[in-house]
Amino acid sequence: MLSVETATLFARLTLGHVGREYPNKLDHVMAGPEGVRSPSELHPIFYGSFDWHSCVHGWWQLLRIRRLFPGTPEAAAITARADEMLVAEKVAGELAYLERPTSAGFERPYGWAWLLALHGEAERTPWGVALEPLARAFADRFRAYLPKLTYAIRSGGHFNTAFGLVLAQDWARAHDPELAVLIGERARAWYGEDRACQAWEPSGDDFLSPALIEALLMSRLLDGADFAAWFADFLPDALDSKPATLFTPAYVSDRSDGKIAHLDGLNLSRAWCWRGIAAALGAKHPVAVVAEEAAERHLAASLPHVEGDYMGEHWLATFALLALERG
């Protein structure tokens, strides 16, 4: 589980990159030569951590660690950095970027969902008020987008619909009941009748399990008995650890390759999913033990590699925190 030593390691790593502007991979459409600008000019807050969404969830991770371990030196450093960065003037700059006509699909839905998660954590702090307009802007985008998304996106990367809805639903339940209802309706329409998942995964650069993140979402939307029934149809051979690929950690051949390094994230996010699924099924359910064992294998495969190469170091600690603290 999450220890103070592990949490402070994560915080030190993340404090080292949320303000690191380069290298940087922009999600940016230029409508003309005036669009050629530096990351920090485009994004007054979220210009670090290699890309916008990693910087957002890096801040989520920092604020969460600050709350869980308030007496550490890292918590004081987080407070000082947040006082400087998470302010209304800089939020206005982030909002201005969203208002550009070419930004309609910016960071959809992964970055949207992480911004909502960040606000959900920040509202416990002095910085929540400043971030709320940005959260509301992304909630509005979810509200406009979900009704016209005919088919769920079932990839193992940033475009995955189920992952975005897991985070968005957590926020919407507390802040936007109408959005929460919409998420539930769309998720049931997309996933409610899924049966006998084949689990053709992982792909070579997945950091999410399309099968398990869907199951985690349904565990958040269905009560215990209904979820157990849905899960039995969705993964009918789970008690026998089949499909075997869902129970076997991915092998990472080159952690300096940013895409291949995604597979460490897959192992960590699978651990998070398996722990969440086990909790939803309940300790007495026969699959719960199998799920917990799978989570432990996946954690053991990739937790030692959160630190080491910037291609993983700029984001993996967030998924490790999910697996260790929110399982």
CSV table of C-alpha atoms in Angstrom, one decimal:
chain,number,residue,atom,x,y,z
A,1,MET,CA,0.0,0.0,0.0
A,2,LEU,CA,1.0,3.6,-0.1
A,3,SER,CA,3.7,4.6,2.4
A,4,VAL,CA,5.0,8.0,3.2
A,5,GLU,CA,8.4,7.0,1.6
A,6,THR,CA,6.7,6.1,-1.6
A,7,ALA,CA,4.4,9.1,-1.6
A,8,THR,CA,7.3,11.5,-1.0
A,9,LEU,CA,9.3,9.9,-3.8
A,10,PHE,CA,6.4,10.5,-6.2
A,11,ALA,CA,6.1,14.1,-5.0
A,12,ARG,CA,9.8,14.8,-5.5
A,13,LEU,CA,9.7,13.4,-9.0
A,14,THR,CA,6.6,15.3,-10.0
A,15,LEU,CA,7.8,18.6,-8.4
A,16,GLY,CA,10.8,18.1,-10.7
A,17,HIS,CA,8.8,18.1,-13.9
A,18,VAL,CA,5.5,20.1,-13.5
A,19,GLY,CA,7.7,23.2,-14.2
A,20,ARG,CA,10.0,21.6,-16.8
A,21,GLU,CA,9.0,23.0,-20.1
A,22,TYR,CA,11.2,21.0,-22.4
A,23,PRO,CA,11.1,18.4,-24.0
A,24,ASN,CA,7.5,19.1,-24.8
A,25,LYS,CA,4.9,17.4,-27.0
A,26,LEU,CA,2.1,19.9,-27.8
A,27,ASP,CA,-1.5,19.1,-28.7
A,28,HIS,CA,-1.7,22.3,-30.7
A,29,VAL,CA,-3.4,23.3,-34.0
A,30,MET,CA,-2.0,26.4,-35.6
A,31,ALA,CA,-4.4,28.5,-37.6
A,32,GLY,CA,-1.7,30.8,-38.8
A,33,PRO,CA,1.9,32.0,-38.1
A,34,GLU,CA,0.7,33.7,-34.9
A,35,GLY,CA,0.1,30.2,-33.5
A,36,VAL,CA,3.8,29.5,-33.2
A,37,ARG,CA,4.4,30.0,-29.5
A,38,SER,CA,6.2,28.3,-26.7
A,39,PRO,CA,4.4,25.8,-24.4
A,40,SER,CA,4.5,28.3,-21.5
A,41,GLU,CA,3.0,31.0,-23.6
A,42,LEU,CA,0.2,28.8,-24.7
A,43,HIS,CA,-0.4,27.2,-21.3
A,44,PRO,CA,0.4,29.4,-18.3
A,45,ILE,CA,-0.1,26.6,-15.8
A,46,PHE,CA,0.2,23.2,-17.6
A,47,TYR,CA,3.3,23.7,-19.7
A,48,GLY,CA,5.5,21.2,-18.0
A,49,SER,CA,5.7,17.4,-17.7
A,50,PHE,CA,6.3,16.8,-21.4
A,51,ASP,CA,2.6,17.3,-22.3
A,52,TRP,CA,-0.5,19.2,-21.0
A,53,HIS,CA,-2.4,16.2,-19.7
A,54,SER,CA,0.6,14.8,-17.8
A,55,CYS,CA,1.1,18.2,-16.1
A,56,VAL,CA,-2.6,18.3,-15.1
A,57,HIS,CA,-2.5,14.9,-13.5
A,58,GLY,CA,0.9,15.6,-12.0
A,59,TRP,CA,-0.8,18.5,-10.2
A,60,TRP,CA,-3.7,16.1,-9.1
A,61,GLN,CA,-1.1,13.8,-7.7
A,62,LEU,CA,0.7,16.5,-5.9
A,63,LEU,CA,-2.4,17.9,-4.2
A,64,ARG,CA,-3.5,14.4,-3.2
A,65,ILE,CA,-0.1,13.6,-1.7
A,66,ARG,CA,-0.2,16.9,0.1
A,67,ARG,CA,-3.6,16.0,1.7
A,68,LEU,CA,-2.5,12.5,2.6
A,69,PHE,CA,0.9,13.4,4.1
A,70,PRO,CA,0.5,17.0,5.2
A,71,GLY,CA,3.5,17.1,7.5
A,72,THR,CA,6.2,16.3,5.0
A,73,PRO,CA,8.7,18.8,3.5
A,74,GLU,CA,7.3,17.9,0.1
A,75,ALA,CA,3.8,19.0,1.2
A,76,ALA,CA,5.3,22.5,2.1
A,77,ALA,CA,7.0,22.6,-1.3
A,78,ILE,CA,3.7,21.7,-3.1
A,79,THR,CA,1.9,24.5,-1.2
A,80,ALA,CA,4.5,27.0,-2.3
A,81,ARG,CA,4.4,25.9,-5.9
A,82,ALA,CA,0.5,25.9,-6.0
A,83,ASP,CA,0.3,29.3,-4.5
A,84,GLU,CA,2.4,30.5,-7.4
A,85,MET,CA,0.7,28.6,-10.2
A,86,LEU,CA,-2.9,27.7,-9.4
A,87,VAL,CA,-4.2,31.3,-9.5
A,88,ALA,CA,-7.1,33.0,-11.3
A,89,GLU,CA,-4.8,35.0,-13.7
A,90,LYS,CA,-3.2,31.8,-15.0
A,91,VAL,CA,-6.4,29.9,-15.2
A,92,ALA,CA,-7.7,32.7,-17.4
A,93,GLY,CA,-4.9,32.0,-19.8
A,94,GLU,CA,-5.8,28.3,-19.9
A,95,LEU,CA,-9.4,29.3,-20.6
A,96,ALA,CA,-8.4,31.6,-23.4
A,97,TYR,CA,-6.6,28.7,-25.1
A,98,LEU,CA,-9.8,26.6,-25.0
A,99,GLU,CA,-11.8,29.5,-26.6
A,100,ARG,CA,-9.6,29.3,-29.8
A,101,PRO,CA,-11.7,27.8,-32.7
A,102,THR,CA,-9.0,25.2,-33.3
A,103,SER,CA,-9.1,24.0,-29.7
A,104,ALA,CA,-12.5,22.2,-29.8
A,105,GLY,CA,-11.0,18.7,-29.7
A,106,PHE,CA,-8.1,19.7,-27.5
A,107,GLU,CA,-7.2,16.8,-25.1
A,108,ARG,CA,-10.5,15.0,-25.5
A,109,PRO,CA,-11.4,13.1,-23.4
A,110,TYR,CA,-8.3,12.2,-21.4
A,111,GLY,CA,-7.2,15.7,-20.5
A,112,TRP,CA,-10.8,16.8,-19.9
A,113,ALA,CA,-11.3,14.1,-17.3
A,114,TRP,CA,-8.0,14.7,-15.5
A,115,LEU,CA,-8.8,18.4,-15.2
A,116,LEU,CA,-12.1,17.5,-13.5
A,117,ALA,CA,-10.2,15.1,-11.2
A,118,LEU,CA,-7.7,17.9,-10.4
A,119,HIS,CA,-10.5,20.3,-9.5
A,120,GLY,CA,-12.2,17.6,-7.4
A,121,GLU,CA,-9.0,17.3,-5.3
A,122,ALA,CA,-8.3,21.1,-5.4
A,123,GLU,CA,-11.7,22.1,-4.0
A,124,ARG,CA,-10.4,20.8,-0.6
A,125,THR,CA,-7.7,23.5,-0.8
A,126,PRO,CA,-7.4,27.2,-1.3
A,127,TRP,CA,-6.9,26.7,-5.0
A,128,GLY,CA,-10.2,25.1,-5.8
A,129,VAL,CA,-12.1,28.3,-6.5
A,130,ALA,CA,-9.5,29.5,-9.0
A,131,LEU,CA,-9.7,26.2,-10.9
A,132,GLU,CA,-13.5,25.9,-10.9
A,133,PRO,CA,-14.1,27.9,-14.1
A,134,LEU,CA,-11.7,25.6,-16.0
A,135,ALA,CA,-13.5,22.5,-14.6
A,136,ARG,CA,-16.9,23.9,-15.6
A,137,ALA,CA,-15.6,24.5,-19.1
A,138,PHE,CA,-14.6,20.9,-19.5
A,139,ALA,CA,-17.8,19.7,-18.0
A,140,ASP,CA,-19.6,21.7,-20.7
A,141,ARG,CA,-17.5,20.0,-23.3
A,142,PHE,CA,-18.4,16.5,-22.0
A,143,ARG,CA,-22.1,17.5,-22.0
A,144,ALA,CA,-21.9,18.6,-25.6
A,145,TYR,CA,-19.8,15.6,-26.7
A,146,LEU,CA,-21.3,12.6,-25.2
A,147,PRO,CA,-24.7,12.7,-26.9
A,148,LYS,CA,-23.1,12.8,-30.3
A,149,LEU,CA,-20.5,10.1,-29.7
A,150,THR,CA,-22.3,7.2,-31.4
A,151,TYR,CA,-19.7,4.6,-30.6
A,152,ALA,CA,-17.4,4.3,-27.5
A,153,ILE,CA,-13.7,4.5,-28.2
A,154,ARG,CA,-12.2,1.3,-26.9
A,155,SER,CA,-8.5,1.9,-27.5
A,156,GLY,CA,-5.8,1.5,-24.9
A,157,GLY,CA,-4.7,5.1,-25.0
A,158,HIS,CA,-5.7,8.7,-24.4
A,159,PHE,CA,-8.9,8.5,-26.5
A,160,ASN,CA,-10.5,5.7,-24.4
A,161,THR,CA,-14.0,6.7,-23.5
A,162,ALA,CA,-14.4,4.5,-20.4
A,163,PHE,CA,-11.4,5.9,-18.6
A,164,GLY,CA,-12.5,9.5,-19.2
A,165,LEU,CA,-15.9,8.6,-17.8
A,166,VAL,CA,-14.5,7.0,-14.6
A,167,LEU,CA,-12.9,10.3,-13.7
A,168,ALA,CA,-15.6,12.5,-15.0
A,169,GLN,CA,-18.3,10.6,-13.1
A,170,ASP,CA,-16.5,11.0,-9.8
A,171,TRP,CA,-16.5,14.7,-10.3
A,172,ALA,CA,-20.0,15.0,-11.7
A,173,ARG,CA,-21.6,13.2,-8.8
A,174,ALA,CA,-20.4,16.0,-6.5
A,175,HIS,CA,-20.6,19.0,-8.9
A,176,ASP,CA,-23.0,18.4,-11.8
A,177,PRO,CA,-25.8,15.9,-11.3
A,178,GLU,CA,-27.1,16.3,-14.8
A,179,LEU,CA,-23.7,15.4,-16.3
A,180,ALA,CA,-23.6,12.4,-13.9
A,181,VAL,CA,-27.0,11.2,-15.2
A,182,LEU,CA,-25.8,11.6,-18.8
A,183,ILE,CA,-22.6,9.7,-18.2
A,184,GLY,CA,-24.5,6.8,-16.7
A,185,GLU,CA,-27.0,6.7,-19.6
A,186,ARG,CA,-24.3,6.7,-22.2
A,187,ALA,CA,-22.1,4.2,-20.4
A,188,ARG,CA,-25.0,1.7,-20.1
A,189,ALA,CA,-25.8,2.2,-23.7
A,190,TRP,CA,-22.3,1.5,-24.8
A,191,TYR,CA,-21.3,-1.2,-22.4
A,192,GLY,CA,-24.3,-2.7,-20.7
A,193,GLU,CA,-24.8,-5.6,-23.1
A,194,ASP,CA,-21.1,-6.5,-23.6
A,195,ARG,CA,-20.6,-10.2,-23.2
A,196,ALA,CA,-17.7,-12.7,-23.3
A,197,CYS,CA,-14.9,-10.1,-23.7
A,198,GLN,CA,-12.1,-11.5,-25.9
A,199,ALA,CA,-9.5,-9.0,-24.6
A,200,TRP,CA,-7.3,-8.7,-27.6
A,201,GLU,CA,-4.7,-6.7,-25.7
A,202,PRO,CA,-2.2,-5.3,-25.1
A,203,SER,CA,-1.3,-3.4,-28.1
A,204,GLY,CA,2.3,-2.2,-28.3
A,205,ASP,CA,1.7,1.2,-26.7
A,206,ASP,CA,-1.3,0.7,-24.5
A,207,PHE,CA,-1.4,2.2,-21.0
A,208,LEU,CA,-5.0,1.3,-20.4
A,209,SER,CA,-6.8,-2.0,-20.6
A,210,PRO,CA,-9.9,-1.5,-22.7
A,211,ALA,CA,-11.5,-4.5,-21.0
A,212,LEU,CA,-10.6,-3.7,-17.4
A,213,ILE,CA,-11.3,0.0,-17.6
A,214,GLU,CA,-14.7,-0.7,-19.0
A,215,ALA,CA,-15.3,-3.1,-16.1
A,216,LEU,CA,-14.1,-0.5,-13.6
A,217,LEU,CA,-16.5,2.0,-15.0
A,218,MET,CA,-19.5,-0.4,-14.8
A,219,SER,CA,-18.5,-1.2,-11.2
A,220,ARG,CA,-19.0,2.6,-10.4
A,221,LEU,CA,-22.4,2.7,-12.1
A,222,LEU,CA,-24.0,-0.6,-11.0
A,223,ASP,CA,-24.8,-1.7,-7.5
A,224,GLY,CA,-23.0,-4.8,-6.1
A,225,ALA,CA,-25.4,-7.5,-7.3
A,226,ASP,CA,-26.0,-5.9,-10.7
A,227,PHE,CA,-22.3,-5.4,-11.2
A,228,ALA,CA,-21.5,-9.0,-10.2
A,229,ALA,CA,-24.1,-10.3,-12.7
A,230,TRP,CA,-22.7,-8.0,-15.5
A,231,PHE,CA,-19.1,-9.0,-14.7
A,232,ALA,CA,-20.0,-12.7,-14.8
A,233,ASP,CA,-21.3,-12.2,-18.4
A,234,PHE,CA,-18.4,-9.9,-19.4
A,235,LEU,CA,-15.5,-12.1,-18.2
A,236,PRO,CA,-17.2,-15.5,-17.6
A,237,ASP,CA,-13.8,-17.3,-17.1
A,238,ALA,CA,-12.2,-14.8,-14.8
A,239,LEU,CA,-12.1,-17.3,-11.9
A,240,ASP,CA,-9.8,-19.4,-14.1
A,241,SER,CA,-7.6,-16.3,-14.9
A,242,LYS,CA,-8.8,-16.2,-18.5
A,243,PRO,CA,-8.4,-14.5,-20.9
A,244,ALA,CA,-4.8,-15.0,-19.7
A,245,THR,CA,-3.6,-11.7,-21.2
A,246,LEU,CA,-5.6,-9.7,-18.6
A,247,PHE,CA,-3.9,-11.5,-15.8
A,248,THR,CA,-0.3,-11.4,-17.2
A,249,PRO,CA,1.8,-8.2,-16.8
A,250,ALA,CA,3.0,-6.6,-20.0
A,251,TYR,CA,6.7,-6.9,-20.9
A,252,VAL,CA,8.4,-3.6,-21.4
A,253,SER,CA,11.4,-4.0,-23.8
A,254,ASP,CA,12.7,-0.4,-23.9
A,255,ARG,CA,11.8,2.2,-21.3
A,256,SER,CA,13.5,5.0,-23.2
A,257,ASP,CA,10.9,4.7,-26.0
A,258,GLY,CA,8.0,6.8,-25.0
A,259,LYS,CA,5.4,4.6,-26.6
A,260,ILE,CA,6.8,1.3,-25.4
A,261,ALA,CA,7.1,2.8,-21.9
A,262,HIS,CA,3.3,3.1,-22.0
A,263,LEU,CA,3.2,-0.5,-21.1
A,264,ASP,CA,4.5,0.2,-17.6
A,265,GLY,CA,1.4,2.4,-17.3
A,266,LEU,CA,-0.7,-0.4,-18.5
A,267,ASN,CA,0.6,-2.6,-15.7
A,268,LEU,CA,-0.1,0.1,-13.1
A,269,SER,CA,-3.6,1.0,-14.4
A,270,ARG,CA,-4.5,-2.7,-14.6
A,271,ALA,CA,-3.5,-3.0,-10.9
A,272,TRP,CA,-5.8,-0.1,-10.2
A,273,CYS,CA,-8.6,-1.7,-12.2
A,274,TRP,CA,-8.2,-5.1,-10.7
A,275,ARG,CA,-8.3,-3.7,-7.1
A,276,GLY,CA,-11.4,-1.7,-7.9
A,277,ILE,CA,-13.1,-4.6,-9.5
A,278,ALA,CA,-12.3,-6.8,-6.4
A,279,ALA,CA,-13.6,-4.2,-4.1
A,280,ALA,CA,-16.9,-3.9,-6.1
A,281,LEU,CA,-17.4,-7.7,-6.2
A,282,GLY,CA,-16.8,-7.9,-2.4
A,283,ALA,CA,-14.3,-10.0,-0.4
A,284,LYS,CA,-16.6,-13.1,-0.5
A,285,HIS,CA,-16.8,-13.2,-4.3
A,286,PRO,CA,-14.6,-16.0,-5.6
A,287,VAL,CA,-13.0,-13.8,-8.3
A,288,ALA,CA,-11.9,-11.2,-5.7
A,289,VAL,CA,-8.9,-13.2,-4.7
A,290,VAL,CA,-7.9,-13.8,-8.3
A,291,ALA,CA,-8.3,-10.1,-9.1
A,292,GLU,CA,-6.1,-9.1,-6.1
A,293,GLU,CA,-3.4,-11.5,-7.1
A,294,ALA,CA,-3.4,-10.1,-10.6
A,295,ALA,CA,-3.1,-6.6,-9.2
A,296,GLU,CA,-0.1,-7.6,-7.2
A,297,ARG,CA,1.6,-9.2,-10.2
A,298,HIS,CA,1.1,-6.1,-12.3
A,299,LEU,CA,2.3,-3.8,-9.5
A,300,ALA,CA,5.4,-5.8,-9.0
A,301,ALA,CA,6.2,-5.7,-12.7
A,302,SER,CA,6.2,-1.9,-13.0
A,303,LEU,CA,6.3,-0.1,-9.7
A,304,PRO,CA,10.1,-0.3,-9.5
A,305,HIS,CA,10.3,1.6,-12.9
A,306,VAL,CA,8.4,4.8,-12.0
A,307,GLU,CA,11.8,6.4,-11.7
A,308,GLY,CA,14.6,6.1,-14.2
A,309,ASP,CA,13.8,7.5,-17.6
A,310,TYR,CA,11.9,10.7,-18.4
A,311,MET,CA,9.7,9.0,-20.9
A,312,GLY,CA,8.0,7.2,-17.9
A,313,GLU,CA,9.1,9.5,-15.1
A,314,HIS,CA,6.9,12.4,-16.3
A,315,TRP,CA,3.7,10.5,-15.7
A,316,LEU,CA,3.9,7.0,-14.3
A,317,ALA,CA,3.8,8.1,-10.6
A,318,THR,CA,0.2,9.2,-11.1
A,319,PHE,CA,-0.9,5.7,-12.2
A,320,ALA,CA,1.1,4.2,-9.4
A,321,LEU,CA,-0.7,6.4,-6.9
A,322,LEU,CA,-4.1,5.3,-8.4
A,323,ALA,CA,-3.1,1.7,-7.9
A,324,LEU,CA,-1.7,2.1,-4.4
A,325,GLU,CA,-4.1,4.5,-2.9
A,326,ARG,CA,-7.4,4.2,-4.8
A,327,GLY,CA,-7.6,0.5,-5.4
